[in-house]
CSV table of C-alpha atoms in Angstrom, one decimal:
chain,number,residue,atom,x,y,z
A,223,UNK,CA,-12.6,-90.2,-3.3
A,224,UNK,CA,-14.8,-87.1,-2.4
A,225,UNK,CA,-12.6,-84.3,-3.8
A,226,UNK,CA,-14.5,-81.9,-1.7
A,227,UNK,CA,-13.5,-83.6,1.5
A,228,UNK,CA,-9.7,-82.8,0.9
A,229,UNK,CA,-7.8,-81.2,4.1
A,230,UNK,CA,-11.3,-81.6,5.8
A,231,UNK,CA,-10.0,-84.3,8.3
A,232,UNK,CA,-9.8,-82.9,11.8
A,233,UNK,CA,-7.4,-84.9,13.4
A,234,UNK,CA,-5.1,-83.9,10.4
A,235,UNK,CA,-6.7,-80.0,10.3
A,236,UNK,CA,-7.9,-78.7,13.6
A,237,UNK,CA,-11.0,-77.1,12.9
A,238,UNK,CA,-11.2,-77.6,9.4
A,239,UNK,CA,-13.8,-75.2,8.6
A,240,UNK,CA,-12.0,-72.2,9.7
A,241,UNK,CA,-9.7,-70.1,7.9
A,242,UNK,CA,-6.5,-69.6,9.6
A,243,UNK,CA,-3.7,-68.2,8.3
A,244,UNK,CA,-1.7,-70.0,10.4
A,245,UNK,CA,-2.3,-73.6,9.6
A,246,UNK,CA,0.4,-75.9,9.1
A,247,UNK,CA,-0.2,-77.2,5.4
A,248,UNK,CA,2.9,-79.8,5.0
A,249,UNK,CA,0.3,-82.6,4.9
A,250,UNK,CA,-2.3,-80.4,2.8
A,251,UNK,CA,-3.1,-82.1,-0.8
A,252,UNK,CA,-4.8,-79.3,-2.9
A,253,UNK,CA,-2.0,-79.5,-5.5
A,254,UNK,CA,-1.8,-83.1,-5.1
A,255,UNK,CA,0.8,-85.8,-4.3
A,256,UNK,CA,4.0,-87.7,-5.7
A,257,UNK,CA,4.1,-88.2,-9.5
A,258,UNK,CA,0.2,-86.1,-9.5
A,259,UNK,CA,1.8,-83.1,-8.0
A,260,UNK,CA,0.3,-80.1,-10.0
A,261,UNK,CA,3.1,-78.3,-11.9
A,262,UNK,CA,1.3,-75.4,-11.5
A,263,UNK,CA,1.3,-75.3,-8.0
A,264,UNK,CA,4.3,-72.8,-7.8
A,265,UNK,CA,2.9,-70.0,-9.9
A,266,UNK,CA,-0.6,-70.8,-8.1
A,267,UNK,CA,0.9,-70.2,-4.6
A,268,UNK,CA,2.9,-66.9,-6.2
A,269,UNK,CA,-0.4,-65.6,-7.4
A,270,UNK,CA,-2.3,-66.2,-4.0
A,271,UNK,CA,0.2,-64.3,-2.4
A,272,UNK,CA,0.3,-61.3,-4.6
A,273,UNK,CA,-3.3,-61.2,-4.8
A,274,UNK,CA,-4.2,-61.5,-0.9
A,275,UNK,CA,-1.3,-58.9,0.3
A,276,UNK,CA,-2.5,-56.5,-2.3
A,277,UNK,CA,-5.8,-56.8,-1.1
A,278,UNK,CA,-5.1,-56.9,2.3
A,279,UNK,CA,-2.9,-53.7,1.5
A,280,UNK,CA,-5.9,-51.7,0.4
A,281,UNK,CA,-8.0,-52.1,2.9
A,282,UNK,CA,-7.6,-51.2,6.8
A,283,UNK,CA,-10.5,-53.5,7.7
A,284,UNK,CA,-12.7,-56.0,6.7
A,285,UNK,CA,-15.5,-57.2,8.9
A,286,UNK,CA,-18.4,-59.5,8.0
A,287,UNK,CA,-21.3,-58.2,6.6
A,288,UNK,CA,-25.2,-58.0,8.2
A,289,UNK,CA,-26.2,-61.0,6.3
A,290,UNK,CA,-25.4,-64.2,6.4
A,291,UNK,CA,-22.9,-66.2,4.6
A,292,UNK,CA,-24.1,-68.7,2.6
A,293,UNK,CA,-22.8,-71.9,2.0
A,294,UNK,CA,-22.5,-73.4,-1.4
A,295,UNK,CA,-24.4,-76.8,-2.1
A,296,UNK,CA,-21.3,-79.5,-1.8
A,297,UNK,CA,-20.7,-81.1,-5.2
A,298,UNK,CA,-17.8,-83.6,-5.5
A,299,UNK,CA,-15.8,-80.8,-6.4
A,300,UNK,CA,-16.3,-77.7,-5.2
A,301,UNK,CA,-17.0,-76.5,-1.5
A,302,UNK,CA,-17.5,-73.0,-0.4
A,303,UNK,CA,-19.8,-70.2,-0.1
A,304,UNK,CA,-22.4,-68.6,-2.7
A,305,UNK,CA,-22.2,-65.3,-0.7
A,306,UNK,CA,-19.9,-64.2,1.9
A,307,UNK,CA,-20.7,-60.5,3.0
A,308,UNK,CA,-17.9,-58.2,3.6
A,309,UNK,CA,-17.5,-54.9,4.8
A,310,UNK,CA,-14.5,-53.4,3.9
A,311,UNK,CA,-12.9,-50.3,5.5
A,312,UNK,CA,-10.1,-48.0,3.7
């Protein structure tokens, strides 16, 4: 299994490379399934929450930067960016 294919599938995710806040995740498996389910997943999802509305709180906009974002080599693990640029606004 290629970890860092996980909730990549599009005819599961719609446009998987996007972030959308929006996107139904009943079928996502970052935490996991069945008897593997992460026990952590609870205080993990509390935490994401309190983090992103008090950052989203601070700021009145947050545009992307002038240069690029960069996309992380994939590993079997981990898939993301190296740099993403932001400008953000108060």
């Amino acid at each position: 299994v290629y970890f860092a294919a996980a909730n990549r599938d599009p005819q599961e995710f719609p446009n998987p490379d996007e972030f959308r806040l929006d996107r139904d995740l009943r079928n996502h498996v970052a935490f996991g399934m069945g008897i593997h389910y992460c026990l952590g997943a609870p205080l993990a999802r509390a935490e994401a929450k309190v983090s992103l509305n008090a950052f989203l709180d601070r700021f009145s906009a947050i545009k992307p930067g002038q240069a690029p974002a960069v996309r992380q080599t994939m590993t079997p693990v981990v898939f993301g960016f190296e740099s993403l640029p932001l400008v953000l606004e108060h």
